Amino acid sequence: MTILDDLDLQTKTKVTVLEGDILDAQYLRRACQGISVVIHTAAVIDVLGIIPRQTIMDVNLKANPVYVSNAAWAHILAARGLQDPKKSPSIQGQFYYISDDTPHQSYDDLNYNLSKDWGLHLDSSWSLPLPLLYWLAFLLETVSFLLSPIYHYRPPFNRHLLTLSNSVFTFSYKKAERDLGYLPPVSWEEARQKTSEWIRSLVEQHKGTLNTKTE
């Protein structure tokens, strides 16, 4: 049994949904009236240059793969800590990486390990060497810049996207464990099983259009 299993999540509590502009201060004050804790998880992420830069800056600065149950539990611990007079001074303004014990691996390997039991496989098509792709991205960005006065050209990929997709990132939750008492309530094995079952349901739903391969 996990920590989240102990919580009575199946309640009859009514949830009120409010839709509005997060940049509207007056609306936010009304929405937060009588609220003791606000968990803000909205963000705009764009690596292809499709969304205007100002939009990203406004939402992420002016207003602003982990199993979802683990991330949710970390938010609960953070909210409790901020309301604790003893803990609050030491965690206010801090940032925490919320991760779990998922083995370090590439997105391709992770996706394959979660979906291989249902006949899905990695794309075996050939790909260009990374240095060549990087220079091609540079040329596409140059074309986009030169055309910008008369035409808005969106390159299919750019150097930033290539760098992100070919870099190794690892994160540790030790700081959150130390300050918030965070430990992943859902183990890697349980998360893998539940996610794999979810993928199975999608495969069954869309099996007529999937490119599958029998192991």
GROMACS .gro file of C-alpha atoms in nm:
model
  215
    1MET     CA    1   0.000   0.000   0.000
    2THR     CA    2   0.137   0.344  -0.094
    3ILE     CA    3   0.099   0.675   0.084
    4LEU     CA    4  -0.162   0.788  -0.167
    5ASP     CA    5  -0.363   0.473  -0.101
    6ASP     CA    6  -0.406   0.594   0.257
    7LEU     CA    7  -0.563   0.917   0.137
    8ASP     CA    8  -0.937   0.924   0.089
    9LEU     CA    9  -0.930   1.047  -0.270
   10GLN     CA   10  -1.271   0.902  -0.357
   11THR     CA   11  -1.477   1.172  -0.186
   12LYS     CA   12  -1.790   1.363  -0.275
   13THR     CA   13  -1.609   1.695  -0.254
   14LYS     CA   14  -1.730   1.931  -0.523
   15VAL     CA   15  -1.472   2.096  -0.746
   16THR     CA   16  -1.536   2.442  -0.885
   17VAL     CA   17  -1.381   2.515  -1.225
   18LEU     CA   18  -1.300   2.877  -1.304
   19GLU     CA   19  -1.176   2.984  -1.646
   20GLY     CA   20  -0.991   3.310  -1.690
   21ASP     CA   21  -0.669   3.488  -1.786
   22ILE     CA   22  -0.383   3.417  -1.545
   23LEU     CA   23  -0.249   3.766  -1.624
   24ASP     CA   24  -0.571   3.927  -1.497
   25ALA     CA   25  -0.479   4.027  -1.139
   26GLN     CA   26  -0.834   4.125  -1.044
   27TYR     CA   27  -0.972   3.792  -1.163
   28LEU     CA   28  -0.702   3.600  -0.976
   29ARG     CA   29  -0.782   3.784  -0.654
   30ARG     CA   30  -1.147   3.684  -0.687
   31ALA     CA   31  -1.057   3.324  -0.771
   32CYS     CA   32  -0.824   3.294  -0.471
   33GLN     CA   33  -1.056   3.459  -0.222
   34GLY     CA   34  -1.086   3.238   0.086
   35ILE     CA   35  -0.818   2.999  -0.043
   36SER     CA   36  -0.528   2.909   0.186
   37VAL     CA   37  -0.308   2.723  -0.066
   38VAL     CA   38  -0.254   2.780  -0.439
   39ILE     CA   39  -0.065   2.520  -0.644
   40HIS     CA   40   0.033   2.675  -0.976
   41THR     CA   41   0.137   2.422  -1.240
   42ALA     CA   42   0.065   2.609  -1.562
   43ALA     CA   43   0.340   2.687  -1.812
   44VAL     CA   44   0.400   2.750  -2.180
   45ILE     CA   45   0.683   2.545  -2.332
   46ASP     CA   46   0.793   2.588  -2.691
   47VAL     CA   47   1.113   2.460  -2.854
   48LEU     CA   48   1.023   2.525  -3.218
   49GLY     CA   49   0.963   2.898  -3.205
   50ILE     CA   50   0.594   2.865  -3.289
   51ILE     CA   51   0.464   3.053  -2.985
   52PRO     CA   52   0.559   3.423  -2.973
   53ARG     CA   53   0.845   3.494  -2.732
   54GLN     CA   54   0.642   3.757  -2.548
   55THR     CA   55   0.365   3.505  -2.477
   56ILE     CA   56   0.613   3.266  -2.316
   57MET     CA   57   0.769   3.546  -2.112
   58ASP     CA   58   0.428   3.674  -1.997
   59VAL     CA   59   0.290   3.340  -1.882
   60ASN     CA   60   0.606   3.182  -1.741
   61LEU     CA   61   0.766   3.487  -1.581
   62LYS     CA   62   0.496   3.743  -1.515
   63ALA     CA   63   0.232   3.495  -1.402
   64ASN     CA   64   0.368   3.193  -1.341
   65PRO     CA   65   0.896   1.191  -1.728
   66VAL     CA   66   0.787   1.154  -1.325
   67TYR     CA   67   0.481   0.950  -1.238
   68VAL     CA   68   0.197   1.195  -1.179
   69SER     CA   69   0.104   1.059  -0.835
   70ASN     CA   70   0.459   1.122  -0.713
   71ALA     CA   71   0.451   1.480  -0.842
   72ALA     CA   72   0.109   1.536  -0.683
   73TRP     CA   73   0.232   1.405  -0.347
   74ALA     CA   74   0.530   1.644  -0.360
   75HIS     CA   75   0.290   1.937  -0.408
   76ILE     CA   76   0.095   1.828  -0.100
   77LEU     CA   77   0.412   1.808   0.108
   78ALA     CA   78   0.525   2.151  -0.015
   79ALA     CA   79   0.187   2.303   0.073
   80ARG     CA   80   0.202   2.151   0.420
   81GLY     CA   81   0.559   2.269   0.470
   82LEU     CA   82   0.477   2.627   0.373
   83GLN     CA   83   0.202   2.632   0.634
   84ASP     CA   84   0.434   2.496   0.903
   85PRO     CA   85   0.594   2.786   1.098
   86LYS     CA   86   0.903   2.575   1.166
   87LYS     CA   87   0.958   2.457   0.807
   88SER     CA   88   0.833   2.755   0.613
   89PRO     CA   89   1.134   2.990   0.657
   90SER     CA   90   1.377   2.730   0.520
   91ILE     CA   91   1.174   2.625   0.215
   92GLN     CA   92   1.025   2.956   0.100
   93GLY     CA   93   1.167   3.055  -0.238
   94GLN     CA   94   1.345   2.722  -0.284
   95PHE     CA   95   1.317   2.503  -0.593
   96TYR     CA   96   1.295   2.126  -0.585
   97TYR     CA   97   1.339   1.863  -0.852
   98ILE     CA   98   1.063   1.608  -0.809
   99SER     CA   99   1.164   1.274  -0.953
  100ASP     CA  100   1.141   0.910  -0.857
  101ASP     CA  101   1.342   0.592  -0.895
  102THR     CA  102   1.280   0.542  -1.266
  103PRO     CA  103   1.605   0.397  -1.409
  104HIS     CA  104   1.816   0.647  -1.603
  105GLN     CA  105   1.751   0.589  -1.972
  106SER     CA  106   1.672   0.777  -2.291
  107TYR     CA  107   1.315   0.866  -2.384
  108ASP     CA  108   1.335   0.612  -2.666
  109ASP     CA  109   1.438   0.335  -2.428
  110LEU     CA  110   1.178   0.437  -2.169
  111ASN     CA  111   0.899   0.442  -2.427
  112TYR     CA  112   1.013   0.107  -2.564
  113ASN     CA  113   1.027  -0.057  -2.220
  114LEU     CA  114   0.676   0.064  -2.143
  115SER     CA  115   0.521  -0.036  -2.474
  116LYS     CA  116   0.716  -0.337  -2.606
  117ASP     CA  117   0.474  -0.587  -2.452
  118TRP     CA  118   0.198  -0.454  -2.677
  119GLY     CA  119   0.384  -0.483  -3.007
  120LEU     CA  120   0.513  -0.127  -3.035
  121HIS     CA  121   0.875  -0.085  -3.140
  122LEU     CA  122   1.136   0.181  -3.205
  123ASP     CA  123   1.147   0.341  -3.547
  124SER     CA  124   1.433   0.172  -3.730
  125SER     CA  125   1.456   0.430  -4.007
  126TRP     CA  126   1.799   0.584  -4.067
  127SER     CA  127   1.890   0.926  -3.930
  128LEU     CA  128   2.150   1.188  -4.016
  129PRO     CA  129   2.458   1.235  -3.793
  130LEU     CA  130   2.407   1.492  -3.518
  131PRO     CA  131   2.677   1.738  -3.642
  132LEU     CA  132   2.513   1.744  -3.985
  133LEU     CA  133   2.169   1.796  -3.831
  134TYR     CA  134   2.308   2.080  -3.621
  135TRP     CA  135   2.445   2.264  -3.924
  136LEU     CA  136   2.124   2.200  -4.115
  137ALA     CA  137   1.931   2.351  -3.825
  138PHE     CA  138   2.164   2.653  -3.835
  139LEU     CA  139   2.095   2.699  -4.208
  140LEU     CA  140   1.719   2.673  -4.151
  141GLU     CA  141   1.738   2.930  -3.872
  142THR     CA  142   1.938   3.160  -4.100
  143VAL     CA  143   1.675   3.128  -4.373
  144SER     CA  144   1.405   3.203  -4.117
  145PHE     CA  145   1.592   3.514  -4.002
  146LEU     CA  146   1.652   3.642  -4.356
  147LEU     CA  147   1.288   3.591  -4.453
  148SER     CA  148   1.149   3.741  -4.131
  149PRO     CA  149   1.091   4.093  -4.276
  150ILE     CA  150   0.858   3.955  -4.544
  151TYR     CA  151   0.759   3.603  -4.438
  152HIS     CA  152   0.732   3.407  -4.115
  153TYR     CA  153   0.907   3.077  -4.184
  154ARG     CA  154   0.902   2.813  -3.909
  155PRO     CA  155   1.186   2.562  -3.935
  156PRO     CA  156   1.079   2.202  -3.860
  157PHE     CA  157   1.356   2.187  -3.598
  158ASN     CA  158   1.627   2.411  -3.457
  159ARG     CA  159   1.959   2.387  -3.272
  160HIS     CA  160   1.794   2.430  -2.934
  161LEU     CA  161   1.565   2.132  -2.994
  162LEU     CA  162   1.857   1.920  -3.116
  163THR     CA  163   2.062   2.009  -2.809
  164LEU     CA  164   1.777   1.924  -2.572
  165SER     CA  165   1.691   1.595  -2.740
  166ASN     CA  166   2.055   1.480  -2.747
  167SER     CA  167   2.160   1.584  -2.396
  168VAL     CA  168   2.158   1.367  -2.084
  169PHE     CA  169   1.965   1.509  -1.789
  170THR     CA  170   1.944   1.341  -1.449
  171PHE     CA  171   1.759   1.476  -1.147
  172SER     CA  172   1.767   1.392  -0.777
  173TYR     CA  173   1.489   1.433  -0.523
  174LYS     CA  174   1.732   1.428  -0.224
  175LYS     CA  175   1.677   1.796  -0.149
  176ALA     CA  176   1.299   1.744  -0.144
  177GLU     CA  177   1.351   1.440   0.078
  178ARG     CA  178   1.563   1.644   0.319
  179ASP     CA  179   1.340   1.953   0.340
  180LEU     CA  180   0.991   1.818   0.269
  181GLY     CA  181   1.017   1.455   0.371
  182TYR     CA  182   0.940   1.352   0.012
  183LEU     CA  183   0.976   0.993  -0.096
  184PRO     CA  184   0.811   0.858  -0.414
  185PRO     CA  185   0.488   0.689  -0.298
  186VAL     CA  186   0.464   0.497  -0.626
  187SER     CA  187   0.757   0.268  -0.704
  188TRP     CA  188   0.910   0.231  -1.050
  189GLU     CA  189   0.769  -0.120  -1.080
  190GLU     CA  190   0.415  -0.008  -0.995
  191ALA     CA  191   0.438   0.299  -1.218
  192ARG     CA  192   0.568   0.088  -1.507
  193GLN     CA  193   0.286  -0.164  -1.466
  194LYS     CA  194   0.011   0.098  -1.452
  195THR     CA  195   0.154   0.297  -1.741
  196SER     CA  196   0.197  -0.018  -1.950
  197GLU     CA  197  -0.166  -0.111  -1.887
  198TRP     CA  198  -0.271   0.238  -1.992
  199ILE     CA  199  -0.070   0.201  -2.313
  200ARG     CA  200  -0.239  -0.136  -2.371
  201SER     CA  201  -0.579   0.035  -2.356
  202LEU     CA  202  -0.463   0.289  -2.616
  203VAL     CA  203  -0.330   0.012  -2.839
  204GLU     CA  204  -0.664  -0.166  -2.823
  205GLN     CA  205  -0.843   0.157  -2.902
  206HIS     CA  206  -0.624   0.251  -3.199
  207LYS     CA  207  -0.484  -0.085  -3.310
  208GLY     CA  208  -0.617  -0.037  -3.662
  209THR     CA  209  -0.392   0.263  -3.725
  210LEU     CA  210  -0.075   0.166  -3.535
  211ASN     CA  211   0.248   0.049  -3.695
  212THR     CA  212   0.317  -0.261  -3.487
  213LYS     CA  213   0.570  -0.541  -3.502
  214THR     CA  214   0.527  -0.888  -3.359
  215GLU     CA  215   0.818  -0.980  -3.130
   0.00000   0.00000   0.00000
